[in-house]
XYZ file of C-alpha atoms in Angstrom:
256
model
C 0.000 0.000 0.000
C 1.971 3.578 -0.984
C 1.420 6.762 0.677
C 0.767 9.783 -0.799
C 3.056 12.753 -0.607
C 1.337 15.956 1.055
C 0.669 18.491 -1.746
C 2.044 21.705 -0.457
C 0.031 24.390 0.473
C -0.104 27.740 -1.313
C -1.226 30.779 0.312
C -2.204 33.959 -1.947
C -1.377 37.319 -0.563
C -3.809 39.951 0.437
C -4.481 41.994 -1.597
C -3.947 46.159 -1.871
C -6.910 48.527 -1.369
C -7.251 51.015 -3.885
C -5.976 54.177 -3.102
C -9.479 55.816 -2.832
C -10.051 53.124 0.245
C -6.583 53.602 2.120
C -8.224 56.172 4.378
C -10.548 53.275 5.656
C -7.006 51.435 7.132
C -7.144 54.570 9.518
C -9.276 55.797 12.556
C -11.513 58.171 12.050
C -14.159 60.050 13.405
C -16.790 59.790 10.830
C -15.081 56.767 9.078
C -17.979 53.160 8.783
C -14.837 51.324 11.303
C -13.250 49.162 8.783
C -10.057 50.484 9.539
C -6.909 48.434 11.520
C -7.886 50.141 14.467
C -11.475 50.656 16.487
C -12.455 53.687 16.314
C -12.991 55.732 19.486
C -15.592 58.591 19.629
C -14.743 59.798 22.764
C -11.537 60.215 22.712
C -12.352 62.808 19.929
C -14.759 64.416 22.298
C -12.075 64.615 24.910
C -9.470 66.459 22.749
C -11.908 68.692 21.491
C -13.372 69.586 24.678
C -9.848 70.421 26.441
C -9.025 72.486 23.712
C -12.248 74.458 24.141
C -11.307 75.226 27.946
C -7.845 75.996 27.171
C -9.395 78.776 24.421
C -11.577 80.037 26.792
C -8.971 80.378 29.905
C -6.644 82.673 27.376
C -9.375 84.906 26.518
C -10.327 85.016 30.279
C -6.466 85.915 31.169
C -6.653 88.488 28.512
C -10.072 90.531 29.285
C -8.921 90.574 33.023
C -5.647 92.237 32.352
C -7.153 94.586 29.821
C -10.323 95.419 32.241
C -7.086 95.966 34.781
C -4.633 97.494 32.906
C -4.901 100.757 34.213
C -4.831 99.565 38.463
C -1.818 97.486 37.432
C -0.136 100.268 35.687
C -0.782 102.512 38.873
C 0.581 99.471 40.840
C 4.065 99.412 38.475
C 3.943 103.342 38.658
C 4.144 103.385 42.260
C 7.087 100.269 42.154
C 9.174 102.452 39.754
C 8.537 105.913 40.686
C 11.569 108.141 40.859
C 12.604 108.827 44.418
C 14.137 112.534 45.589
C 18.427 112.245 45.873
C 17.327 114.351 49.226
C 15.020 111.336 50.618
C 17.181 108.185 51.850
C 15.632 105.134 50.352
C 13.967 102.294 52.131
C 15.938 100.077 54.035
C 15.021 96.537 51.797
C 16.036 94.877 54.881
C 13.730 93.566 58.209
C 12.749 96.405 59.984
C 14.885 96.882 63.257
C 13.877 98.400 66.603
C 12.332 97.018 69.997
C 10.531 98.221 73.128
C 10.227 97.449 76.678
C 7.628 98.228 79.481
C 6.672 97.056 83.179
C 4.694 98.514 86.116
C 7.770 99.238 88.741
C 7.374 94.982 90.460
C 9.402 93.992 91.979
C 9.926 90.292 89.704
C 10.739 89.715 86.483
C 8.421 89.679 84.163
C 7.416 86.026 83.306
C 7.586 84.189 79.842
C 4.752 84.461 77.692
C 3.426 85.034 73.937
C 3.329 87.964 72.948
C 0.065 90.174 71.991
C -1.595 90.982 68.624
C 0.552 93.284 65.780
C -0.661 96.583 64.580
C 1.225 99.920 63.581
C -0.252 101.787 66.314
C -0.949 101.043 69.978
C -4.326 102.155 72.204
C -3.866 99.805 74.889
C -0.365 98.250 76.171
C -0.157 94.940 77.180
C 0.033 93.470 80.654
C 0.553 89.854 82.708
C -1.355 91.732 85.593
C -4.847 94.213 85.103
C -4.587 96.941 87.547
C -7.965 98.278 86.383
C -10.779 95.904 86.079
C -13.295 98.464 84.829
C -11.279 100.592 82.043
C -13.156 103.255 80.468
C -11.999 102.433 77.087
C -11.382 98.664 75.975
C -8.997 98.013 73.424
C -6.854 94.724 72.694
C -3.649 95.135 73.762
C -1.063 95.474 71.016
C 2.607 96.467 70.457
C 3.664 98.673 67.634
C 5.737 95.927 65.456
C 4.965 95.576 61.102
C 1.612 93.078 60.804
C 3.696 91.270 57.732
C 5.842 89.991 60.501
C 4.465 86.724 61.442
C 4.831 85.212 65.055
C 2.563 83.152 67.083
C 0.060 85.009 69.707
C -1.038 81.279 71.294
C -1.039 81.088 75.290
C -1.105 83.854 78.320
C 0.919 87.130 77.635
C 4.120 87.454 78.666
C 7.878 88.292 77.159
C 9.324 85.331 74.838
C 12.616 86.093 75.788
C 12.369 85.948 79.500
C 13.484 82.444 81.844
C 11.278 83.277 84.327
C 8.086 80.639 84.312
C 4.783 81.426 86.194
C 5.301 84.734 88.230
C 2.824 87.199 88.373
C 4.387 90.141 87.692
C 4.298 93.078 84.684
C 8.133 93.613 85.474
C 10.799 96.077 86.670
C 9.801 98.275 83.476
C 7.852 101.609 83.598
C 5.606 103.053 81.562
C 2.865 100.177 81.070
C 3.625 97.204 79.163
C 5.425 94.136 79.940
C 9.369 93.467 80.873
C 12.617 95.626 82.315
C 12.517 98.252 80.260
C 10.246 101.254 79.537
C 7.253 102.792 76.948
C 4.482 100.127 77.147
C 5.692 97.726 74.558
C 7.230 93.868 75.852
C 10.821 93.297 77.101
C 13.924 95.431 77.737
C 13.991 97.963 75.217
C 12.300 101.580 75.308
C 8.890 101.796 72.859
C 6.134 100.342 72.124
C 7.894 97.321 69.936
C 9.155 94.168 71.030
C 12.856 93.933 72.273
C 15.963 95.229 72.817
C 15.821 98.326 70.282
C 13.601 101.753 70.200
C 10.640 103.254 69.045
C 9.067 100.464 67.959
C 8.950 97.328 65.891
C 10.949 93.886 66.321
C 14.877 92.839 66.111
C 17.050 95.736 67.640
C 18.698 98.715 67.041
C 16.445 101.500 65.727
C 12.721 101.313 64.174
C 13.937 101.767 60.705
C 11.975 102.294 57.420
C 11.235 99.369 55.024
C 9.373 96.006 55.607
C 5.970 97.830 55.719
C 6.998 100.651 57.564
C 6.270 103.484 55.877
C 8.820 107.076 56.281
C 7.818 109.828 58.435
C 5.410 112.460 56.301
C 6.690 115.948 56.618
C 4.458 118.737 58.257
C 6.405 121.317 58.573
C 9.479 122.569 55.888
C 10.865 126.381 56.688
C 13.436 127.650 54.065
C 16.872 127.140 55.461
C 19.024 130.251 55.993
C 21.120 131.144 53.257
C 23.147 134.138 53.280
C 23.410 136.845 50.502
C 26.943 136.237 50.205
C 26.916 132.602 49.442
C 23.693 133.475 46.960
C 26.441 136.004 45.194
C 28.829 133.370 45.160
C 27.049 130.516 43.809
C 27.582 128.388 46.622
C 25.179 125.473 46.352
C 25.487 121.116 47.954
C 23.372 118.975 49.352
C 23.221 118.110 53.181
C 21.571 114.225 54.140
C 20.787 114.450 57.600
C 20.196 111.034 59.523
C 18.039 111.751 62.574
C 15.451 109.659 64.780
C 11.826 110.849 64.815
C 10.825 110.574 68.264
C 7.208 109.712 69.332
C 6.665 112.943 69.772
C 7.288 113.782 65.893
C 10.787 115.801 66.774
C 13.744 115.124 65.346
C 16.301 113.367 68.049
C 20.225 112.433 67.702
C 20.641 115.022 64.608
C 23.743 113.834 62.668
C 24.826 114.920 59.310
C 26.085 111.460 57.209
């Protein structure tokens, strides 16, 4: 009995679409499917609809600033605005300064947080009330920049003292809370916060910058000039570095 050889197979290649049906091999949106690859409707909606909110969020950006051009040009005005040789500019670092109070006790004042931040004081602070029926009531505050953040959690007292839970105001005078004197907290003299003066937080002087805006001038007489130097021309310029008091005078006068 013989056995048959296997005929082999032949297999006949696909063949090309037309040209005119190529675009059918391809996803589309509106295509009848018969493409290589499924198509997918929402993925078209997707696309379309982020491009839609990007569209819209430019035009938004662009009415605002054009509805705002002039506040922000007031804004950049104010940022860039020439200032006077005669006027010392800003100091563009933390404002310095301190303060210091008490009411004459005999202990040290005791640690403590310190009270709420404004640019001007109505009532001093104090560990200990010596009237319980004020006639005006005001929160306590001490003259010190609001931008400056600290906490103002727990009973008052001066952060920088390591005395815990006496009951005392401090060795200080004039209100306030600590050794030194002017109703602001610790062992400088002003309303601030510190070892410094006439106000604000970190030493030395209250200096301009850091929200702290320069003294406004109120009153400006002609300095003396004589006819002689008129005659001869003679003409400079004088910077004068001074500390306004409390008071508005002028204190420690020096020419720089």
């Amino acid at each position: 009995m013989g056995v048959s050889a296997p005929a082999s197979a032949q297999i006949e290649p696909r063949p090309e679409p037309p040209v005119s049906e190529q675009s059918a091999w391809v996803p589309t949106f509106i295509g009848d499917g018969r493409g290589i690859y499924a198509v997918r409707k929402g993925t078209f909606v997707v696309s379309f609809a982020l491009h839609v909110v990007g569209v819209v969020a430019l035009l938004t950006v662009n009415s605002y600033m054009l509805a705002k051009h002039s506040v922000i040009q007031r804004q950049v005005n104010v940022l860039i605005a020439d200032v006077s040789s005669y006027v010392l500019p800003a100091s563009p670092k933390p404002v310095g300064g301190g303060g210091g109070g008490g009411d004459r006790d005999k202990l040290q004042a005791p640690h403590g947080a310190l009270p709420k931040f404004a640019r001007e004081q109505i009532t001093p602070p104090a560990v200990v009330t010596r009237n319980e029926n004020p006639k005006l009531i005001a929160e306590p505050t001490v003259v010190v920049p609001p931008d400056i953040v600290m906490p103002h959690v727990g009973d008052l007292g001066d952060p920088l003292s390591n005395v815990f839970g006496t009951n005392s105001n401090g060795p200080g005078s004039g209100g306030g809370i600590g050794s030194g004197r002017g109703g602001g907290v610790g062992s400088g003299t002003g309303p601030g916060v510190g070892p410094g003066s006439g106000g604000g937080i970190g030493g030395g002087v209250y200096r301009v910058g850091a929200g702290v805006s320069p003294p406004t001038l109120v009153y400006a007489p002609d300095p003396e000039y004589s006819e002689e130097a008129r005659k001869a021309k003679y003409m400079g310029t004088v910077i004068v570095w001074m500390i306004v008091g409390t008071d508005g005078r002028p204190h420690d006068v020096r020419v720089v």
